[in-house]
């Protein structure tokens, strides 16, 4: 079993057709910086066919947002970079990007971003077989996401922590986490 809803599966659905449409806008190169940052984030998120291209969009977003001093988009850029690096099997690079995402999200006072970054850090530790660090960061993610209004991300972090317990054969703990995540998902009608 492998849930990892926050980072292994898209919460809101990646869309290659959307990425293709956005690439046409990107090619024109006539957007203001704020619109360009959002476009780059959307391109990095939605590009599925070419991970290197998605990584390029992420790195361009990181560069632009750093230049502009925009920690919110810096966090988003590093998150997307981490996601692409993880998908490419570069777990150390993914961790580095996720830690930078958490740092930038903290500076932007973007609680959901901090919690999401912690959850993705935990996912990488879980994939790597480092149970202690995985649980440390799942707990940080859950604690942080409880302060946000994003129930789906909270439920996803909780179910991923439950999955970590399940994989280690801590069935009672896994069941507690799964039950809590189900309550959250039922309240939000999230299948």
CSV table of N, CA and C in Angstrom, one decimal, residues 29-167:
chain,number,residue,atom,x,y,z
A,29,UNK,N,6.1,35.3,-23.8
A,29,UNK,CA,7.0,36.0,-23.0
A,29,UNK,C,6.6,37.5,-22.6
A,30,UNK,N,5.3,37.8,-22.6
A,30,UNK,CA,4.9,39.2,-22.4
A,30,UNK,C,4.1,39.4,-21.1
A,31,UNK,N,4.4,38.6,-20.1
A,31,UNK,CA,3.6,38.7,-18.9
A,31,UNK,C,4.4,39.5,-17.8
A,32,UNK,N,3.6,40.2,-17.0
A,32,UNK,CA,4.2,40.9,-15.8
A,32,UNK,C,4.8,39.8,-14.9
A,33,UNK,N,5.7,40.2,-14.0
A,33,UNK,CA,6.4,39.3,-13.1
A,33,UNK,C,5.5,38.4,-12.3
A,34,UNK,N,4.4,39.0,-11.7
A,34,UNK,CA,3.5,38.3,-10.8
A,34,UNK,C,2.8,37.2,-11.6
A,35,UNK,N,2.3,37.6,-12.8
A,35,UNK,CA,1.6,36.6,-13.7
A,35,UNK,C,2.6,35.6,-14.2
A,36,UNK,N,3.8,35.9,-14.5
A,36,UNK,CA,4.8,35.0,-14.9
A,36,UNK,C,5.1,33.9,-13.9
A,37,UNK,N,5.2,34.4,-12.6
A,37,UNK,CA,5.4,33.4,-11.5
A,37,UNK,C,4.3,32.4,-11.4
A,38,UNK,N,3.1,32.9,-11.5
A,38,UNK,CA,1.9,31.9,-11.4
A,38,UNK,C,2.0,31.0,-12.6
A,39,UNK,N,2.3,31.5,-13.8
A,39,UNK,CA,2.3,30.7,-15.0
A,39,UNK,C,3.4,29.6,-14.9
A,40,UNK,N,4.6,30.0,-14.4
A,40,UNK,CA,5.7,29.0,-14.2
A,40,UNK,C,5.3,28.0,-13.2
A,41,UNK,N,4.6,28.4,-12.1
A,41,UNK,CA,4.2,27.4,-11.1
A,41,UNK,C,3.2,26.4,-11.8
A,42,UNK,N,2.3,26.9,-12.5
A,42,UNK,CA,1.3,26.1,-13.2
A,42,UNK,C,1.9,25.2,-14.2
A,43,UNK,N,2.9,25.7,-15.0
A,43,UNK,CA,3.6,24.9,-15.9
A,43,UNK,C,4.3,23.7,-15.3
A,44,UNK,N,5.1,24.1,-14.2
A,44,UNK,CA,5.9,23.1,-13.5
A,44,UNK,C,5.0,22.0,-12.9
A,45,UNK,N,3.8,22.4,-12.4
A,45,UNK,CA,2.9,21.5,-11.8
A,45,UNK,C,2.2,20.5,-12.8
A,46,UNK,N,1.8,21.1,-13.9
A,46,UNK,CA,1.0,20.4,-14.9
A,46,UNK,C,1.8,19.6,-15.9
A,47,UNK,N,3.0,20.0,-16.2
A,47,UNK,CA,3.8,19.3,-17.2
A,47,UNK,C,4.1,17.8,-16.8
A,48,UNK,N,3.6,16.9,-17.5
A,48,UNK,CA,3.7,15.5,-17.2
A,48,UNK,C,4.6,14.7,-18.2
A,49,UNK,N,4.6,15.1,-19.4
A,49,UNK,CA,5.3,14.4,-20.4
A,49,UNK,C,6.8,14.5,-20.4
A,50,UNK,N,7.3,15.6,-19.9
A,50,UNK,CA,8.7,15.9,-19.9
A,50,UNK,C,9.2,16.5,-18.5
A,51,UNK,N,9.7,15.6,-17.7
A,51,UNK,CA,10.1,16.0,-16.3
A,51,UNK,C,11.2,17.0,-16.4
A,52,UNK,N,12.1,16.9,-17.3
A,52,UNK,CA,13.2,17.9,-17.4
A,52,UNK,C,12.6,19.3,-17.8
A,53,UNK,N,11.6,19.3,-18.6
A,53,UNK,CA,11.0,20.6,-18.9
A,53,UNK,C,10.3,21.2,-17.7
A,54,UNK,N,9.6,20.3,-16.9
A,54,UNK,CA,8.9,20.7,-15.7
A,54,UNK,C,10.0,21.3,-14.7
A,55,UNK,N,11.1,20.6,-14.6
A,55,UNK,CA,12.2,21.0,-13.8
A,55,UNK,C,12.7,22.4,-14.2
A,56,UNK,N,12.8,22.6,-15.5
A,56,UNK,CA,13.3,23.9,-16.0
A,56,UNK,C,12.3,25.0,-15.6
A,57,UNK,N,11.0,24.7,-15.7
A,57,UNK,CA,10.0,25.7,-15.3
A,57,UNK,C,10.2,26.0,-13.8
A,58,UNK,N,10.4,25.0,-13.0
A,58,UNK,CA,10.6,25.1,-11.5
A,58,UNK,C,11.8,26.0,-11.2
A,59,UNK,N,12.9,25.7,-11.9
A,59,UNK,CA,14.1,26.5,-11.7
A,59,UNK,C,14.0,27.9,-12.1
A,60,UNK,N,13.2,28.1,-13.2
A,60,UNK,CA,13.0,29.5,-13.6
A,60,UNK,C,12.1,30.3,-12.6
A,61,UNK,N,11.1,29.6,-12.1
A,61,UNK,CA,10.3,30.2,-11.0
A,61,UNK,C,11.1,30.5,-9.8
A,62,UNK,N,12.0,29.6,-9.4
A,62,UNK,CA,12.9,29.8,-8.3
A,62,UNK,C,13.7,31.1,-8.5
A,63,UNK,N,14.3,31.2,-9.7
A,63,UNK,CA,15.2,32.3,-10.0
A,63,UNK,C,14.4,33.6,-10.0
A,64,UNK,N,13.3,33.6,-10.6
A,64,UNK,CA,12.5,34.9,-10.7
A,64,UNK,C,12.0,35.3,-9.3
A,65,UNK,N,11.5,34.3,-8.6
A,65,UNK,CA,10.9,34.7,-7.3
A,65,UNK,C,12.0,35.1,-6.3
A,66,UNK,N,13.2,34.5,-6.4
A,66,UNK,CA,14.3,34.9,-5.6
A,66,UNK,C,14.7,36.4,-5.9
A,67,UNK,N,14.8,36.6,-7.2
A,67,UNK,CA,15.2,38.0,-7.7
A,67,UNK,C,14.1,39.0,-7.2
A,68,UNK,N,12.9,38.7,-7.2
A,68,UNK,CA,11.8,39.6,-6.7
A,68,UNK,C,11.6,39.6,-5.2
A,69,UNK,N,12.3,38.7,-4.5
A,69,UNK,CA,12.1,38.6,-3.1
A,69,UNK,C,10.7,38.0,-2.7
A,70,UNK,N,10.1,37.2,-3.5
A,70,UNK,CA,8.8,36.7,-3.3
A,70,UNK,C,8.9,35.3,-2.7
A,71,UNK,N,8.9,35.2,-1.3
A,71,UNK,CA,9.1,33.9,-0.7
A,71,UNK,C,7.9,32.9,-0.9
A,72,UNK,N,6.7,33.4,-1.1
A,72,UNK,CA,5.6,32.5,-1.4
A,72,UNK,C,5.9,31.7,-2.7
A,73,UNK,N,6.2,32.4,-3.8
A,73,UNK,CA,6.5,31.7,-5.0
A,73,UNK,C,7.8,31.0,-5.0
A,74,UNK,N,8.8,31.4,-4.2
A,74,UNK,CA,10.0,30.7,-4.0
A,74,UNK,C,9.7,29.3,-3.4
A,75,UNK,N,8.8,29.3,-2.4
A,75,UNK,CA,8.4,28.1,-1.8
A,75,UNK,C,7.7,27.2,-2.8
A,76,UNK,N,6.9,27.7,-3.6
A,76,UNK,CA,6.2,26.9,-4.6
A,76,UNK,C,7.1,26.4,-5.6
A,77,UNK,N,8.1,27.2,-6.0
A,77,UNK,CA,9.1,26.7,-7.0
A,77,UNK,C,9.9,25.6,-6.5
A,78,UNK,N,10.4,25.7,-5.2
A,78,UNK,CA,11.2,24.6,-4.6
A,78,UNK,C,10.3,23.4,-4.4
A,79,UNK,N,9.0,23.5,-4.1
A,79,UNK,CA,8.2,22.4,-3.9
A,79,UNK,C,8.0,21.6,-5.3
A,80,UNK,N,7.8,22.4,-6.3
A,80,UNK,CA,7.7,21.7,-7.7
A,80,UNK,C,9.0,21.1,-8.1
A,81,UNK,N,10.1,21.8,-7.8
A,81,UNK,CA,11.4,21.2,-8.1
A,81,UNK,C,11.6,19.9,-7.4
A,82,UNK,N,11.3,19.9,-6.1
A,82,UNK,CA,11.4,18.7,-5.3
A,82,UNK,C,10.5,17.5,-5.8
A,83,UNK,N,9.3,17.9,-6.2
A,83,UNK,CA,8.4,16.9,-6.8
A,83,UNK,C,9.0,16.2,-8.1
A,84,UNK,N,9.6,17.0,-8.9
A,84,UNK,CA,10.1,16.5,-10.2
A,84,UNK,C,11.4,15.7,-9.9
A,85,UNK,N,12.2,16.2,-9.0
A,85,UNK,CA,13.5,15.5,-8.6
A,85,UNK,C,13.1,14.1,-8.0
A,86,UNK,N,12.1,14.1,-7.2
A,86,UNK,CA,11.6,12.8,-6.6
A,86,UNK,C,11.1,11.9,-7.7
A,87,UNK,N,10.3,12.4,-8.6
A,87,UNK,CA,9.9,11.5,-9.7
A,87,UNK,C,11.0,11.0,-10.6
A,88,UNK,N,12.1,11.8,-10.6
A,88,UNK,CA,13.2,11.3,-11.4
A,88,UNK,C,14.2,10.4,-10.6
A,89,UNK,N,13.8,10.2,-9.4
A,89,UNK,CA,14.6,9.3,-8.5
A,89,UNK,C,15.8,10.0,-7.8
A,90,UNK,N,15.8,11.3,-7.9
A,90,UNK,CA,16.9,12.0,-7.3
A,90,UNK,C,16.5,12.5,-5.9
A,91,UNK,N,16.5,11.5,-4.9
A,91,UNK,CA,15.9,11.8,-3.6
A,91,UNK,C,16.6,12.8,-2.8
A,92,UNK,N,18.0,12.8,-2.9
A,92,UNK,CA,18.7,13.8,-2.1
A,92,UNK,C,18.4,15.2,-2.7
A,93,UNK,N,18.3,15.4,-4.0
A,93,UNK,CA,18.0,16.7,-4.6
A,93,UNK,C,16.6,17.1,-4.2
A,94,UNK,N,15.7,16.1,-4.2
A,94,UNK,CA,14.3,16.4,-3.8
A,94,UNK,C,14.3,16.9,-2.3
A,95,UNK,N,15.0,16.2,-1.4
A,95,UNK,CA,15.0,16.6,0.0
A,95,UNK,C,15.5,18.0,0.1
A,96,UNK,N,16.6,18.3,-0.6
A,96,UNK,CA,17.2,19.7,-0.5
A,96,UNK,C,16.1,20.7,-1.0
A,97,UNK,N,15.4,20.4,-2.1
A,97,UNK,CA,14.4,21.4,-2.6
A,97,UNK,C,13.3,21.5,-1.6
A,98,UNK,N,12.8,20.4,-1.0
A,98,UNK,CA,11.7,20.4,0.0
A,98,UNK,C,12.1,21.2,1.2
A,99,UNK,N,13.3,21.1,1.7
A,99,UNK,CA,13.7,21.8,2.9
A,99,UNK,C,13.8,23.3,2.5
A,100,UNK,N,14.2,23.7,1.3
A,100,UNK,CA,14.2,25.1,0.9
A,100,UNK,C,12.8,25.6,0.8
A,101,UNK,N,11.9,24.7,0.3
A,101,UNK,CA,10.5,25.1,0.2
A,101,UNK,C,9.9,25.4,1.6
A,102,UNK,N,10.2,24.6,2.6
A,102,UNK,CA,9.7,24.8,3.9
A,102,UNK,C,10.3,26.2,4.5
A,103,UNK,N,11.6,26.4,4.2
A,103,UNK,CA,12.2,27.6,4.7
A,103,UNK,C,11.5,28.9,4.1
A,104,UNK,N,11.4,28.8,2.8
A,104,UNK,CA,10.7,30.0,2.1
A,104,UNK,C,9.3,30.2,2.6
A,105,UNK,N,8.6,29.0,2.7
A,105,UNK,CA,7.2,29.1,3.2
A,105,UNK,C,7.1,29.7,4.6
A,106,UNK,N,8.0,29.4,5.5
A,106,UNK,CA,8.1,30.0,6.8
A,106,UNK,C,8.3,31.5,6.7
A,107,UNK,N,9.2,31.9,5.8
A,107,UNK,CA,9.5,33.3,5.7
A,107,UNK,C,8.3,34.1,5.1
A,108,UNK,N,7.5,33.4,4.3
A,108,UNK,CA,6.3,34.0,3.7
A,108,UNK,C,5.1,33.8,4.7
A,109,UNK,N,5.3,33.2,5.8
A,109,UNK,CA,4.2,32.9,6.7
A,109,UNK,C,3.0,32.2,6.0
A,110,UNK,N,3.4,31.2,5.2
A,110,UNK,CA,2.5,30.4,4.4
A,110,UNK,C,2.4,29.0,5.1
A,111,UNK,N,1.5,28.9,6.1
A,111,UNK,CA,1.4,27.8,6.9
A,111,UNK,C,1.1,26.5,6.1
A,112,UNK,N,0.2,26.6,5.2
A,112,UNK,CA,-0.1,25.4,4.3
A,112,UNK,C,1.2,24.9,3.6
A,113,UNK,N,1.9,25.9,3.1
A,113,UNK,CA,3.2,25.5,2.4
A,113,UNK,C,4.2,24.9,3.2
A,114,UNK,N,4.3,25.3,4.5
A,114,UNK,CA,5.2,24.7,5.4
A,114,UNK,C,4.8,23.3,5.7
A,115,UNK,N,3.5,23.1,6.0
A,115,UNK,CA,3.0,21.7,6.2
A,115,UNK,C,3.1,20.8,5.1
A,116,UNK,N,2.9,21.3,3.9
A,116,UNK,CA,3.0,20.5,2.6
A,116,UNK,C,4.5,20.1,2.4
A,117,UNK,N,5.4,21.1,2.7
A,117,UNK,CA,6.8,20.8,2.5
A,117,UNK,C,7.2,19.7,3.5
A,118,UNK,N,6.8,19.8,4.8
A,118,UNK,CA,7.1,18.8,5.8
A,118,UNK,C,6.6,17.4,5.4
A,119,UNK,N,5.4,17.4,4.8
A,119,UNK,CA,4.8,16.2,4.4
A,119,UNK,C,5.6,15.5,3.2
A,120,UNK,N,6.0,16.3,2.3
A,120,UNK,CA,6.8,15.8,1.2
A,120,UNK,C,8.2,15.3,1.7
A,121,UNK,N,8.8,16.0,2.7
A,121,UNK,CA,10.0,15.6,3.3
A,121,UNK,C,9.8,14.2,3.9
A,122,UNK,N,8.7,14.1,4.6
A,122,UNK,CA,8.4,12.8,5.3
A,122,UNK,C,8.2,11.7,4.2
A,123,UNK,N,7.6,12.0,3.1
A,123,UNK,CA,7.4,11.0,2.0
A,123,UNK,C,8.7,10.5,1.5
A,124,UNK,N,9.7,11.4,1.3
A,124,UNK,CA,11.0,11.0,0.8
A,124,UNK,C,11.7,10.1,1.8
A,125,UNK,N,11.6,10.5,3.1
A,125,UNK,CA,12.2,9.7,4.1
A,125,UNK,C,11.6,8.3,4.2
A,126,UNK,N,10.3,8.3,4.0
A,126,UNK,CA,9.5,7.0,3.9
A,126,UNK,C,10.0,6.1,2.8
A,127,UNK,N,10.1,6.7,1.6
A,127,UNK,CA,10.5,6.0,0.4
A,127,UNK,C,11.9,5.5,0.6
A,128,UNK,N,12.8,6.3,1.3
A,128,UNK,CA,14.1,5.9,1.6
A,128,UNK,C,14.3,4.8,2.7
A,129,UNK,N,13.2,4.5,3.4
A,129,UNK,CA,13.2,3.5,4.5
A,129,UNK,C,13.7,4.1,5.8
A,130,UNK,N,13.7,5.4,5.9
A,130,UNK,CA,14.1,6.1,7.2
A,130,UNK,C,12.8,6.4,8.0
A,131,UNK,N,12.3,5.4,8.7
A,131,UNK,CA,11.1,5.5,9.5
A,131,UNK,C,11.1,6.6,10.5
A,132,UNK,N,12.2,6.7,11.2
A,132,UNK,CA,12.3,7.7,12.3
A,132,UNK,C,12.1,9.1,11.7
A,133,UNK,N,12.8,9.5,10.7
A,133,UNK,CA,12.7,10.8,10.1
A,133,UNK,C,11.4,11.0,9.4
A,134,UNK,N,10.9,9.9,8.8
A,134,UNK,CA,9.5,10.0,8.2
A,134,UNK,C,8.5,10.4,9.2
A,135,UNK,N,8.5,9.7,10.3
A,135,UNK,CA,7.5,10.0,11.3
A,135,UNK,C,7.7,11.4,12.0
A,136,UNK,N,9.0,11.8,12.1
A,136,UNK,CA,9.3,13.1,12.7
A,136,UNK,C,8.6,14.2,11.8
A,137,UNK,N,8.8,14.0,10.5
A,137,UNK,CA,8.2,15.1,9.6
A,137,UNK,C,6.8,14.9,9.3
A,138,UNK,N,6.2,13.7,9.4
A,138,UNK,CA,4.8,13.5,9.3
A,138,UNK,C,4.1,14.3,10.5
A,139,UNK,N,4.7,14.1,11.7
A,139,UNK,CA,4.1,14.7,12.9
A,139,UNK,C,4.2,16.3,12.7
A,140,UNK,N,5.4,16.7,12.2
A,140,UNK,CA,5.5,18.2,12.0
A,140,UNK,C,4.5,18.7,11.0
A,141,UNK,N,4.3,17.9,9.9
A,141,UNK,CA,3.3,18.3,8.9
A,141,UNK,C,1.9,18.3,9.4
A,142,UNK,N,1.6,17.3,10.2
A,142,UNK,CA,0.2,17.2,10.8
A,142,UNK,C,0.0,18.4,11.7
A,143,UNK,N,0.9,18.6,12.6
A,143,UNK,CA,0.8,19.7,13.6
A,143,UNK,C,0.7,21.1,12.8
A,144,UNK,N,1.5,21.3,11.8
A,144,UNK,CA,1.4,22.5,11.1
A,144,UNK,C,0.1,22.7,10.3
A,145,UNK,N,-0.3,21.6,9.6
A,145,UNK,CA,-1.5,21.7,8.8
A,145,UNK,C,-2.8,21.8,9.6
A,146,UNK,N,-2.7,21.4,10.9
A,146,UNK,CA,-3.9,21.6,11.8
A,146,UNK,C,-4.1,23.1,12.0
A,147,UNK,N,-3.1,23.9,11.8
A,147,UNK,CA,-3.2,25.4,11.9
A,147,UNK,C,-3.7,26.1,10.6
A,148,UNK,N,-3.8,25.3,9.6
A,148,UNK,CA,-4.3,25.8,8.3
A,148,UNK,C,-5.8,25.5,8.1
A,149,UNK,N,-6.3,26.0,7.0
A,149,UNK,CA,-7.7,25.6,6.7
A,149,UNK,C,-7.8,24.6,5.6
A,150,UNK,N,-6.7,23.9,5.3
A,150,UNK,CA,-6.7,22.9,4.2
A,150,UNK,C,-6.9,21.5,4.8
A,151,UNK,N,-8.1,21.1,4.9
A,151,UNK,CA,-8.4,19.8,5.5
A,151,UNK,C,-7.9,18.6,4.6
A,152,UNK,N,-7.9,18.8,3.3
A,152,UNK,CA,-7.5,17.7,2.4
A,152,UNK,C,-6.0,17.4,2.6
A,153,UNK,N,-5.2,18.5,2.7
A,153,UNK,CA,-3.7,18.3,2.9
A,153,UNK,C,-3.5,17.7,4.3
A,154,UNK,N,-4.3,18.1,5.3
A,154,UNK,CA,-4.2,17.5,6.6
A,154,UNK,C,-4.5,16.0,6.6
A,155,UNK,N,-5.6,15.7,6.0
A,155,UNK,CA,-6.0,14.3,5.9
A,155,UNK,C,-5.0,13.5,5.1
A,156,UNK,N,-4.4,14.1,4.1
A,156,UNK,CA,-3.4,13.4,3.3
A,156,UNK,C,-2.2,13.1,4.2
A,157,UNK,N,-1.7,14.1,4.9
A,157,UNK,CA,-0.6,13.9,5.8
A,157,UNK,C,-0.9,12.8,6.8
A,158,UNK,N,-2.0,12.8,7.4
A,158,UNK,CA,-2.4,11.8,8.4
A,158,UNK,C,-2.5,10.4,7.8
A,159,UNK,N,-3.1,10.3,6.6
A,159,UNK,CA,-3.2,8.9,6.0
A,159,UNK,C,-1.8,8.4,5.6
A,160,UNK,N,-0.9,9.3,5.1
A,160,UNK,CA,0.5,8.9,4.8
A,160,UNK,C,1.2,8.5,6.0
A,161,UNK,N,1.0,9.1,7.1
A,161,UNK,CA,1.6,8.7,8.4
A,161,UNK,C,1.1,7.3,8.8
A,162,UNK,N,-0.2,7.1,8.6
A,162,UNK,CA,-0.8,5.8,8.9
A,162,UNK,C,-0.2,4.7,8.0
A,163,UNK,N,0.1,5.1,6.7
A,163,UNK,CA,0.7,4.2,5.8
A,163,UNK,C,2.1,3.8,6.2
A,164,UNK,N,2.8,4.8,6.8
A,164,UNK,CA,4.2,4.5,7.3
A,164,UNK,C,4.1,3.5,8.5
A,165,UNK,N,3.1,3.7,9.3
A,165,UNK,CA,3.0,2.8,10.4
A,165,UNK,C,2.6,1.4,9.9
A,166,UNK,N,1.7,1.4,8.9
A,166,UNK,CA,1.3,0.1,8.4
A,166,UNK,C,2.5,-0.7,7.8
A,167,UNK,N,3.3,0.1,7.0
A,167,UNK,CA,4.5,-0.6,6.4
A,167,UNK,C,5.5,-1.1,7.5
